[in-house]
Amino acid sequence: MSAGASASSLVWVVVFIGAIAMLPWLVRRWQRGRSALPGAGGAGSRVLSSVAVGPQQRVVTVEAGSAEQRVVLVLGVTAAQINCLHVLPASPTFAGEVAAARGAQKHD
């Protein structure tokens, strides 16, 4: 094998390893770009609170919707399903009120 052929092989091995190393970064960037698209599954929603009521049951409060049509969903979450327990119109201060209540609860 000549020196030129082994140098060329070495370059291809380095390029291949570099491409494999960049793959996780590219996947994260692609996922971030998809979540910013309008109509994406998780776009514009956030969890306000979560309370465990059993070993695998939780009551979760989620704010969702577009800026004009924000709603607060109270969800019952188990290992097998998710049920919508109540829907509230979101007020601008609702998230702040939930955060304040959670802070006061931790101090009690």
CSV table of C-alpha atoms in Angstrom, one decimal:
chain,number,residue,atom,x,y,z
A,1,MET,CA,0.0,0.0,0.0
A,2,SER,CA,1.4,3.4,-1.0
A,3,ALA,CA,1.7,6.4,1.3
A,4,GLY,CA,-0.8,8.3,-0.7
A,5,ALA,CA,-3.4,5.6,-0.4
A,6,SER,CA,-3.0,5.3,3.4
A,7,ALA,CA,-3.2,9.1,3.8
A,8,SER,CA,-6.4,9.1,1.8
A,9,SER,CA,-7.8,6.3,3.9
A,10,LEU,CA,-6.9,8.2,7.1
A,11,VAL,CA,-8.6,11.3,5.9
A,12,TRP,CA,-11.8,9.4,5.1
A,13,VAL,CA,-11.7,7.7,8.6
A,14,VAL,CA,-11.4,11.1,10.2
A,15,VAL,CA,-14.2,12.5,8.2
A,16,PHE,CA,-16.4,9.6,9.1
A,17,ILE,CA,-15.7,9.9,12.8
A,18,GLY,CA,-16.3,13.6,12.6
A,19,ALA,CA,-19.7,13.1,10.9
A,20,ILE,CA,-20.7,10.5,13.6
A,21,ALA,CA,-19.7,13.0,16.4
A,22,MET,CA,-21.8,15.8,14.8
A,23,LEU,CA,-24.9,13.6,14.5
A,24,PRO,CA,-26.3,14.3,18.0
A,25,TRP,CA,-25.9,18.0,17.5
A,26,LEU,CA,-27.7,17.9,14.2
A,27,VAL,CA,-30.6,15.9,15.6
A,28,ARG,CA,-31.0,18.4,18.5
A,29,ARG,CA,-30.9,21.3,16.1
A,30,TRP,CA,-33.5,19.6,13.8
A,31,GLN,CA,-35.8,18.9,16.7
A,32,ARG,CA,-35.6,22.5,18.0
A,33,GLY,CA,-36.5,23.8,14.6
A,34,ARG,CA,-39.5,21.4,14.3
A,35,SER,CA,-40.9,22.4,17.7
A,36,ALA,CA,-40.8,26.1,16.7
A,37,LEU,CA,-43.1,25.4,13.7
A,38,PRO,CA,-46.7,26.5,14.0
A,39,GLY,CA,-49.0,23.6,14.7
A,40,ALA,CA,-46.2,21.5,16.2
A,41,GLY,CA,-47.4,19.2,19.0
A,42,GLY,CA,-45.7,20.9,22.0
A,43,ALA,CA,-45.5,24.4,20.6
A,44,GLY,CA,-46.9,27.1,22.9
A,45,SER,CA,-47.6,24.8,25.8
A,46,ARG,CA,-46.0,24.6,29.3
A,47,VAL,CA,-46.6,22.7,32.5
A,48,LEU,CA,-47.6,25.1,35.3
A,49,SER,CA,-47.8,22.5,38.1
A,50,SER,CA,-47.9,18.8,38.8
A,51,VAL,CA,-49.1,17.1,41.9
A,52,ALA,CA,-48.8,13.3,42.6
A,53,VAL,CA,-52.0,11.8,43.9
A,54,GLY,CA,-50.8,8.2,43.8
A,55,PRO,CA,-47.9,6.0,42.8
A,56,GLN,CA,-48.6,6.5,39.1
A,57,GLN,CA,-51.3,9.2,39.1
A,58,ARG,CA,-50.8,12.9,38.8
A,59,VAL,CA,-52.9,16.0,38.4
A,60,VAL,CA,-51.1,18.3,35.9
A,61,THR,CA,-52.0,21.9,35.1
A,62,VAL,CA,-50.9,22.9,31.5
A,63,GLU,CA,-51.2,26.3,29.8
A,64,ALA,CA,-51.8,25.8,26.1
A,65,GLY,CA,-53.0,27.4,22.9
A,66,SER,CA,-52.0,30.4,20.8
A,67,ALA,CA,-51.5,33.9,22.3
A,68,GLU,CA,-55.1,35.0,21.6
A,69,GLN,CA,-56.7,31.7,22.8
A,70,ARG,CA,-54.7,30.6,25.9
A,71,VAL,CA,-56.4,28.1,28.1
A,72,VAL,CA,-55.4,26.2,31.2
A,73,LEU,CA,-56.0,22.5,31.2
A,74,VAL,CA,-56.3,20.5,34.4
A,75,LEU,CA,-55.3,16.9,33.4
A,76,GLY,CA,-55.5,13.6,35.2
A,77,VAL,CA,-52.4,11.6,34.1
A,78,THR,CA,-52.0,7.9,34.8
A,79,ALA,CA,-49.7,5.3,33.3
A,80,ALA,CA,-52.4,4.2,30.8
A,81,GLN,CA,-54.2,7.4,29.9
A,82,ILE,CA,-54.6,11.2,30.2
A,83,ASN,CA,-58.0,12.7,31.0
A,84,CYS,CA,-59.0,16.4,30.7
A,85,LEU,CA,-60.6,17.2,34.1
A,86,HIS,CA,-61.3,20.9,33.5
A,87,VAL,CA,-60.6,23.7,31.1
A,88,LEU,CA,-60.1,27.3,32.3
A,89,PRO,CA,-59.6,30.5,30.3
A,90,ALA,CA,-56.0,31.7,31.0
A,91,SER,CA,-55.6,35.1,32.6
A,92,PRO,CA,-52.2,36.9,32.2
A,93,THR,CA,-51.6,36.5,36.0
A,94,PHE,CA,-52.6,32.8,36.3
A,95,ALA,CA,-49.1,31.4,35.8
A,96,GLY,CA,-47.8,33.9,38.4
A,97,GLU,CA,-50.5,32.9,40.9
A,98,VAL,CA,-49.7,29.2,40.5
A,99,ALA,CA,-46.0,29.9,41.0
A,100,ALA,CA,-46.7,32.0,44.1
A,101,ALA,CA,-49.0,29.3,45.5
A,102,ARG,CA,-46.3,26.6,44.9
A,103,GLY,CA,-43.7,28.8,46.7
A,104,ALA,CA,-46.0,29.4,49.7
A,105,GLN,CA,-46.8,25.7,49.8
A,106,LYS,CA,-43.1,24.7,50.1
A,107,HIS,CA,-42.6,27.1,53.0
A,108,ASP,CA,-45.5,25.7,55.0
